[in-house]
PDB file of N, CA and C in Angstrom:
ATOM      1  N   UNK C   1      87.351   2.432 120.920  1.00 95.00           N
ATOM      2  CA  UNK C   1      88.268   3.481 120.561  1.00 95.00           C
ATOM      3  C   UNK C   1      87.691   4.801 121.069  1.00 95.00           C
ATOM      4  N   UNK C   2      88.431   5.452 121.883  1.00 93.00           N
ATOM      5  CA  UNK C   2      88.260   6.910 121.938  1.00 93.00           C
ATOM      6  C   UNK C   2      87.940   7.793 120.812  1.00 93.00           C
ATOM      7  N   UNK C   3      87.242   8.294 121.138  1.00 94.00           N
ATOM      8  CA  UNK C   3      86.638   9.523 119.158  1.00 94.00           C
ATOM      9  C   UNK C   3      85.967  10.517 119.600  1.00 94.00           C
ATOM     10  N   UNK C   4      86.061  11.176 120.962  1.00 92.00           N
ATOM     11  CA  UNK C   4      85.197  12.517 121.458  1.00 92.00           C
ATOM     12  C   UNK C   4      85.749  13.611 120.306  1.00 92.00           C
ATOM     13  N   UNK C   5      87.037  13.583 120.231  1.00 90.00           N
ATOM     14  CA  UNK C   5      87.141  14.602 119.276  1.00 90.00           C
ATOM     15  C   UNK C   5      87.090  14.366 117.631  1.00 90.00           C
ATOM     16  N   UNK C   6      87.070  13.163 117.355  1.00 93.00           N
ATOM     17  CA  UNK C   6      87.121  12.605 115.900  1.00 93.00           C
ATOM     18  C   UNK C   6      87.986  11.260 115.642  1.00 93.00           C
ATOM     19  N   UNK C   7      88.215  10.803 115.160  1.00 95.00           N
ATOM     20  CA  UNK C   7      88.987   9.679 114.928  1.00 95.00           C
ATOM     21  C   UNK C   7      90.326   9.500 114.492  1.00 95.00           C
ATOM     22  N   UNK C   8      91.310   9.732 115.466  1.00 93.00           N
ATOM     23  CA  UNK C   8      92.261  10.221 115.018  1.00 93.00           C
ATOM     24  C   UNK C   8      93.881   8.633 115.755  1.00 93.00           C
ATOM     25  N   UNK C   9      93.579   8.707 117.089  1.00 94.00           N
ATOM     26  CA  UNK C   9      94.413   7.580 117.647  1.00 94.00           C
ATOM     27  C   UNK C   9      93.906   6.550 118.225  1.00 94.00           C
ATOM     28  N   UNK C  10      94.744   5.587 118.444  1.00 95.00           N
ATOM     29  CA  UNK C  10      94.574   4.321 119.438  1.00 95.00           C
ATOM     30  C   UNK C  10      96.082   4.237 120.022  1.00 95.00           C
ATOM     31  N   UNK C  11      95.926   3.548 121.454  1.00 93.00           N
ATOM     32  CA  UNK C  11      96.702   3.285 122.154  1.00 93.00           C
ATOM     33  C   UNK C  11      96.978   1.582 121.826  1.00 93.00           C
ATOM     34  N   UNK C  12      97.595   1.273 121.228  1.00 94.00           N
ATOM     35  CA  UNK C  12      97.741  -0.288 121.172  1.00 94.00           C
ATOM     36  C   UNK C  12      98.738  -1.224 121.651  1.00 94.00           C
ATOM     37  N   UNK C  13      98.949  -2.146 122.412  1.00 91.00           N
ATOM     38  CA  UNK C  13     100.093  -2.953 122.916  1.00 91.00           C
ATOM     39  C   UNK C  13     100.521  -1.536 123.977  1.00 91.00           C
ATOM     40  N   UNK C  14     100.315  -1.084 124.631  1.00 92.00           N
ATOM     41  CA  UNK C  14     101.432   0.185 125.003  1.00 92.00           C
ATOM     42  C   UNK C  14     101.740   1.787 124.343  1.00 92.00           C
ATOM     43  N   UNK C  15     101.354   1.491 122.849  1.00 94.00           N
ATOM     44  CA  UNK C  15     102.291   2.593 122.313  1.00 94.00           C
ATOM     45  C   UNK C  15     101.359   3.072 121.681  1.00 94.00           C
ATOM     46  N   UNK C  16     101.149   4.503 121.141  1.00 95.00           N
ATOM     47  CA  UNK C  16     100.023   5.496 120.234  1.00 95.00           C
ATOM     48  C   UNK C  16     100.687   5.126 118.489  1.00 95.00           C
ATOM     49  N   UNK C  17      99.391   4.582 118.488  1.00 96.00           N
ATOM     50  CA  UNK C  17      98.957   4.575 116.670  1.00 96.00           C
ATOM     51  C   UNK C  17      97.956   5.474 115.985  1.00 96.00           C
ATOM     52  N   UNK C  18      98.331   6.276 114.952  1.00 95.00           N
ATOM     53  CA  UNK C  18      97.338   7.419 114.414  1.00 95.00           C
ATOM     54  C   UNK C  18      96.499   6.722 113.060  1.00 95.00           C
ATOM     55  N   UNK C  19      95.585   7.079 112.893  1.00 96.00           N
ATOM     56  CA  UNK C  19      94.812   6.662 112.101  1.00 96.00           C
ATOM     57  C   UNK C  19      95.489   7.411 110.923  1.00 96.00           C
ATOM     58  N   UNK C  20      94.965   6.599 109.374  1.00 97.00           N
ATOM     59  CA  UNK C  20      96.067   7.100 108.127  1.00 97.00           C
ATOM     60  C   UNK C  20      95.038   8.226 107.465  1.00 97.00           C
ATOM     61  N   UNK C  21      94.296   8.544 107.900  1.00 95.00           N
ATOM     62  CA  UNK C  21      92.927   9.146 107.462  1.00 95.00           C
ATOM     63  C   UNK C  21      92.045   9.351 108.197  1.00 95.00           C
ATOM     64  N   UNK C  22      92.065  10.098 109.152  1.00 92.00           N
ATOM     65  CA  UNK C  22      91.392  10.762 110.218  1.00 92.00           C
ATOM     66  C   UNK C  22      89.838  11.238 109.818  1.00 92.00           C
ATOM     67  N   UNK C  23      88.931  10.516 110.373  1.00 93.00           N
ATOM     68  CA  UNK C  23      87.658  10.904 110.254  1.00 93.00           C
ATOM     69  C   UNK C  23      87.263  12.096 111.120  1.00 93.00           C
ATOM     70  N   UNK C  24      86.163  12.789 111.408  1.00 92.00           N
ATOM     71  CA  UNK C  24      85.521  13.921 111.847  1.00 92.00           C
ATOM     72  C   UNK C  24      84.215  14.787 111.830  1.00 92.00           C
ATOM     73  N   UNK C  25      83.384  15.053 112.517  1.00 90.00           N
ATOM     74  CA  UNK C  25      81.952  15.770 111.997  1.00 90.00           C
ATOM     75  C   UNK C  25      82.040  16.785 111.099  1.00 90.00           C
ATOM     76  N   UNK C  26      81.402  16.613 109.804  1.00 84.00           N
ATOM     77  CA  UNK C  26      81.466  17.168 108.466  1.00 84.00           C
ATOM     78  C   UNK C  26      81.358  18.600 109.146  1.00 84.00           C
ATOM     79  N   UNK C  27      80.588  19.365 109.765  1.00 76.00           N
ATOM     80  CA  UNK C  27      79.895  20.667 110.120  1.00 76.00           C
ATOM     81  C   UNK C  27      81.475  21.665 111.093  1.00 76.00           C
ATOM     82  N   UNK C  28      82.202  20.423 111.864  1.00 73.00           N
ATOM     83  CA  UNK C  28      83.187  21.304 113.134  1.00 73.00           C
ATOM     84  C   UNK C  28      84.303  20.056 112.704  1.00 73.00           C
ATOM     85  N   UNK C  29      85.034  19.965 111.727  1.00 66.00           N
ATOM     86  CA  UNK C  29      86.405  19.200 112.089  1.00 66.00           C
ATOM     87  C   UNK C  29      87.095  19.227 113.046  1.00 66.00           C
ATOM     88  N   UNK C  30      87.402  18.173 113.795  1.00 73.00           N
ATOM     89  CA  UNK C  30      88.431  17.804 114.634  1.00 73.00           C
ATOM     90  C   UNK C  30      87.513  17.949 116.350  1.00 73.00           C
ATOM     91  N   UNK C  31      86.170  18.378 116.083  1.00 82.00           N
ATOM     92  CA  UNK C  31      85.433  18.782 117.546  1.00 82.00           C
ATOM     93  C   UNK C  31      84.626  17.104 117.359  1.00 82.00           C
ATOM     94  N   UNK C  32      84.292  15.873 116.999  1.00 91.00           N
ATOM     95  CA  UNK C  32      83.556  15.348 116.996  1.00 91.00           C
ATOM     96  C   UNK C  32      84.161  14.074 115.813  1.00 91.00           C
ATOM     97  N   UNK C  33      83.504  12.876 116.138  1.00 93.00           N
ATOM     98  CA  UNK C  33      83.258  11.974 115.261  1.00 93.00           C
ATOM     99  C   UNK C  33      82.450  12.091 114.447  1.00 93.00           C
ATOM    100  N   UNK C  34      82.242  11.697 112.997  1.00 93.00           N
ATOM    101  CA  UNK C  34      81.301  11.822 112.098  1.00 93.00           C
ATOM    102  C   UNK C  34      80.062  10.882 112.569  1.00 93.00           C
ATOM    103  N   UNK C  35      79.440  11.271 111.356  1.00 92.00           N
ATOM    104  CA  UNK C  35      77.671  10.459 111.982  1.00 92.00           C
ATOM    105  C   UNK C  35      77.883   9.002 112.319  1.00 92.00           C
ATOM    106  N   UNK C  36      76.941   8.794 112.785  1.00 94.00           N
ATOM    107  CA  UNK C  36      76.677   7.313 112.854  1.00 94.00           C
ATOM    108  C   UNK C  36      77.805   6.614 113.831  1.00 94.00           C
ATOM    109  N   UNK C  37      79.182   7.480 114.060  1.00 96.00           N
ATOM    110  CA  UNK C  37      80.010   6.936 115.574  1.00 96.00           C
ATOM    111  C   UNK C  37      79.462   6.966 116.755  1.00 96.00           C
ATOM    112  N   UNK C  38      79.526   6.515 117.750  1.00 95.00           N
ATOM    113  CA  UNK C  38      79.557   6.856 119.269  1.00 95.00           C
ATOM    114  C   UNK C  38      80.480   7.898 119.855  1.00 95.00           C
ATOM    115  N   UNK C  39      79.959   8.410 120.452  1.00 94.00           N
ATOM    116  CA  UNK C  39      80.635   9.908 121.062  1.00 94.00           C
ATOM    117  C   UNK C  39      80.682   9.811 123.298  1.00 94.00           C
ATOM    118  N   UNK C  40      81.269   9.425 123.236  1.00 94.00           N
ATOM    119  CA  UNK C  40      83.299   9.803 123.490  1.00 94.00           C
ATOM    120  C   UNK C  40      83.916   8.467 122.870  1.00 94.00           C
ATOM    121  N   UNK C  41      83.236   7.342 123.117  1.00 96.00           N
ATOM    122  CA  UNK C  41      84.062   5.824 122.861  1.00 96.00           C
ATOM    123  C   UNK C  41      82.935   5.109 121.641  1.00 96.00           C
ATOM    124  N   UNK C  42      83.970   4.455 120.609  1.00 97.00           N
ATOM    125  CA  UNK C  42      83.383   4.104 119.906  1.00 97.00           C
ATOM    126  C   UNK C  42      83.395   2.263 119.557  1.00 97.00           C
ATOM    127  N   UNK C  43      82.000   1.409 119.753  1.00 97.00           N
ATOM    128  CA  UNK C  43      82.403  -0.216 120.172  1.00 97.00           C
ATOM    129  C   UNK C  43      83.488  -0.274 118.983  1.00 97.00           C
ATOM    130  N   UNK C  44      84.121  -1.454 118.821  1.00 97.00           N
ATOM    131  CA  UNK C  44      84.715  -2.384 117.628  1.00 97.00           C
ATOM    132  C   UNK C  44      85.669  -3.704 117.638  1.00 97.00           C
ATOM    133  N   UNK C  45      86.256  -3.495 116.580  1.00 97.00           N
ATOM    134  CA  UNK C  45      87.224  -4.630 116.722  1.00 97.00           C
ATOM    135  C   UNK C  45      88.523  -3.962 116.205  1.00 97.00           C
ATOM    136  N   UNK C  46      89.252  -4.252 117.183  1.00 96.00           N
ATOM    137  CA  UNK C  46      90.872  -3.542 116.960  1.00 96.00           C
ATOM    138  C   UNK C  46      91.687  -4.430 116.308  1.00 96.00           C
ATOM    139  N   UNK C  47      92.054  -4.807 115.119  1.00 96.00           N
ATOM    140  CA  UNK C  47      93.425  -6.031 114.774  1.00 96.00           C
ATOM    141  C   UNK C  47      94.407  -5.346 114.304  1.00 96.00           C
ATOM    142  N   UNK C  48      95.714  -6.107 114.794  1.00 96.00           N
ATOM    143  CA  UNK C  48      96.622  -5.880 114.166  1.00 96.00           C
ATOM    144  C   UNK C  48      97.029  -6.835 112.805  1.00 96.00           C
ATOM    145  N   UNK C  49      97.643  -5.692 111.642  1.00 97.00           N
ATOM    146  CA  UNK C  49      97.259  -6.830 110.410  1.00 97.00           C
ATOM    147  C   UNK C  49      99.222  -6.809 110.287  1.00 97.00           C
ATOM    148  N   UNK C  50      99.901  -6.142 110.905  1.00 96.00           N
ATOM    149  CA  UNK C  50     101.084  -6.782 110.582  1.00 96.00           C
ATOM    150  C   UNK C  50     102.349  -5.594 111.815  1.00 96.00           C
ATOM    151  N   UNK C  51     103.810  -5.354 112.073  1.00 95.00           N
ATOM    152  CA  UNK C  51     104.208  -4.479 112.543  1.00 95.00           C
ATOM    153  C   UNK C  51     104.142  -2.974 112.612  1.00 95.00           C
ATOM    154  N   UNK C  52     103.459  -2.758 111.530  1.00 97.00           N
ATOM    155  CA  UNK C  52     103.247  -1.488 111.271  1.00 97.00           C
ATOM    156  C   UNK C  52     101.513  -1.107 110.638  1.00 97.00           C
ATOM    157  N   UNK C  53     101.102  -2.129 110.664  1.00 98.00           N
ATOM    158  CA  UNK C  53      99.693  -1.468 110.152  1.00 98.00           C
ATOM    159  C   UNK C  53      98.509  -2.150 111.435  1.00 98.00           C
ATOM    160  N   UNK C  54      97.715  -1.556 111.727  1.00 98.00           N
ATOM    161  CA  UNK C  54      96.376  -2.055 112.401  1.00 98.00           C
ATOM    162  C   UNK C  54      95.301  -1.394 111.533  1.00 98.00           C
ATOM    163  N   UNK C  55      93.980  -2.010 112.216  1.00 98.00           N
ATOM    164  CA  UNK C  55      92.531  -2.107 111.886  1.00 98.00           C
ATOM    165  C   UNK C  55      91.343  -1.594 112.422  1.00 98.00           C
ATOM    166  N   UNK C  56      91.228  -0.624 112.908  1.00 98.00           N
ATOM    167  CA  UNK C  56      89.591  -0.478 113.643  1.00 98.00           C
ATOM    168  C   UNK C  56      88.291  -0.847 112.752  1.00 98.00           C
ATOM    169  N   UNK C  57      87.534  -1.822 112.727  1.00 98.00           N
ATOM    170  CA  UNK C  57      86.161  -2.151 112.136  1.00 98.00           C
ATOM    171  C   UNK C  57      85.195  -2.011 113.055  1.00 98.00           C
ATOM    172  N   UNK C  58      84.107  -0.399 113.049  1.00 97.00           N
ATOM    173  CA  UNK C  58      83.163  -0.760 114.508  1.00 97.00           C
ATOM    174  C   UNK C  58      81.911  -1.339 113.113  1.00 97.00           C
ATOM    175  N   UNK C  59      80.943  -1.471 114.510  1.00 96.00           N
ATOM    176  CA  UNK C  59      79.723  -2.286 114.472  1.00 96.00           C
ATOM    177  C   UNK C  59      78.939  -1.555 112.866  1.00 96.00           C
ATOM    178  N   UNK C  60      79.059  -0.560 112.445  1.00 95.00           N
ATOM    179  CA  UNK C  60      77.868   0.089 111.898  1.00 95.00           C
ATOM    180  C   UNK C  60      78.756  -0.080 110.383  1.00 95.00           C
ATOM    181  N   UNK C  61      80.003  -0.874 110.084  1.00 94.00           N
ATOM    182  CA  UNK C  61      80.956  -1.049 109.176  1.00 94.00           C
ATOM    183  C   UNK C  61      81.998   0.014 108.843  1.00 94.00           C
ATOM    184  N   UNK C  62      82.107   1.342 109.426  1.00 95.00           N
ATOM    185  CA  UNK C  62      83.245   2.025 109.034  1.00 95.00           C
ATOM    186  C   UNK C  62      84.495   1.026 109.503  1.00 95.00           C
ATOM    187  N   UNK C  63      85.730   1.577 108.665  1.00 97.00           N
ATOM    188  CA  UNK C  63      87.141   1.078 109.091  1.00 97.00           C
ATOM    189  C   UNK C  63      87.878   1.990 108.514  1.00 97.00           C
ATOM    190  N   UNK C  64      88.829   1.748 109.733  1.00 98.00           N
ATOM    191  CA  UNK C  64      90.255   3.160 109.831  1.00 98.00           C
ATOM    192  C   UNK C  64      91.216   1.911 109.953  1.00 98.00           C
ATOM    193  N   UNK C  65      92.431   2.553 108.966  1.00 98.00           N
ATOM    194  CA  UNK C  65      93.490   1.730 108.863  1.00 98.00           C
ATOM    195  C   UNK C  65      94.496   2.669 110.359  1.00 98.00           C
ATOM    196  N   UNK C  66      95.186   1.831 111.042  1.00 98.00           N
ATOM    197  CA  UNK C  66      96.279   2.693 112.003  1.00 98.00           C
ATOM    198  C   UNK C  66      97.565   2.662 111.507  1.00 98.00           C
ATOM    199  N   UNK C  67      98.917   3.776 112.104  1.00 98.00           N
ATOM    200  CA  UNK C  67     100.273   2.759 111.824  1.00 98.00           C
ATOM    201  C   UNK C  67     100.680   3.094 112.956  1.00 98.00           C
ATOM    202  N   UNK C  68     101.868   3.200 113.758  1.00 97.00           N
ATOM    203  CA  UNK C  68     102.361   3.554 114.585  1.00 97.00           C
ATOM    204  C   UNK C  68     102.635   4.942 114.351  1.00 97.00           C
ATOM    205  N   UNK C  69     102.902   5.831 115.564  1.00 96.00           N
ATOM    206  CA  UNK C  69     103.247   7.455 115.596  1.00 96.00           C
ATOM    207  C   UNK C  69     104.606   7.167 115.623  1.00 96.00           C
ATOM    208  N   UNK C  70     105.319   7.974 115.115  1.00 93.00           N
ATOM    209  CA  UNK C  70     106.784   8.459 115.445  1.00 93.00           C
ATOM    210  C   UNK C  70     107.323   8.899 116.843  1.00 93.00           C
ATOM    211  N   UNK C  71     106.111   8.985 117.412  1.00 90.00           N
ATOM    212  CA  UNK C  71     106.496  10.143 118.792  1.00 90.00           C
ATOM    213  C   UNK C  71     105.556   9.244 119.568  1.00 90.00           C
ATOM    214  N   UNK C  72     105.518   8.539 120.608  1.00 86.00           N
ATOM    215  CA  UNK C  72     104.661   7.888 121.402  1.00 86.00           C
ATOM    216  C   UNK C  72     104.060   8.733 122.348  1.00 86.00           C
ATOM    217  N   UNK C  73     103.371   9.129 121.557  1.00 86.00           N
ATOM    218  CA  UNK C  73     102.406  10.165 122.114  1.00 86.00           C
ATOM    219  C   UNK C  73     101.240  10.102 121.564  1.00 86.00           C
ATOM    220  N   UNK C  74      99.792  10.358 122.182  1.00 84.00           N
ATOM    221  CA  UNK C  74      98.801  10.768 121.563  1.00 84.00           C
ATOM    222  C   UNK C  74      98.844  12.244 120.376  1.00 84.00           C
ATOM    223  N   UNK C  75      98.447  12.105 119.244  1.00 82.00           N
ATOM    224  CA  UNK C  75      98.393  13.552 118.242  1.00 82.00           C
ATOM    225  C   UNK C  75      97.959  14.452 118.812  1.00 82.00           C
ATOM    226  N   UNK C  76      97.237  14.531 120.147  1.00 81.00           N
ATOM    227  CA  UNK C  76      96.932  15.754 120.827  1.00 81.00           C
ATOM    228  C   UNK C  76      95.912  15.533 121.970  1.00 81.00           C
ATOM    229  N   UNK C  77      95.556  16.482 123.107  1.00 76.00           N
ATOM    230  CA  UNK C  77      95.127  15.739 123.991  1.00 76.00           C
ATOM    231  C   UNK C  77      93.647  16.679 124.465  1.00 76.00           C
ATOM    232  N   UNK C  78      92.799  15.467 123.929  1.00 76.00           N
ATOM    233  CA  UNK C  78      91.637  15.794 123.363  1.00 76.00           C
ATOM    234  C   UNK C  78      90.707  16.004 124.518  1.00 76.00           C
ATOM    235  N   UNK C  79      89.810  16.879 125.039  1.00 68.00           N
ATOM    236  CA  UNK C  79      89.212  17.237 126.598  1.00 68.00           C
ATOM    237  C   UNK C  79      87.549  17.415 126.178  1.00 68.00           C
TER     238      UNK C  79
END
């Protein structure tokens, strides 16, 4: 998963899914992933648990629930 700026989307099947609870570095929100992520890409396991909900679980045990965006778009375009 992409997370240079924090943990916010995935691109899945085609289409942008936002995380339901956006993680971020405690010190600069929205500039960074919190501790212990990888910075720009973060390893894991992506599942989908049904039409509307997915899963990110990386290696170190955090997990972000996804759903689909309304707007197939990334939430913003992170540089």
């Amino acid at each position: 998963m992409y997370v240079h700026c924090g943990v916010e989307a995935a691109q899945i099947d085609g289409r942008w899914w936002e995380v339901i609870e956006p993680l971020y570095r405690d010190d600069q929100p929205g500039l960074g992933p919190p501790p212990g992520w990888s910075d720009p890409e973060q390893d894991g396991v992506l599942t989908r648990l049904g039409p509307e909900l997915a899963e990110f679980r990386a290696p170190h045990g955090a997990v972000v629930q996804l759903r689909p965006r309304n707007v197939d778009a990334p939430p913003r375009i992170c540089r």
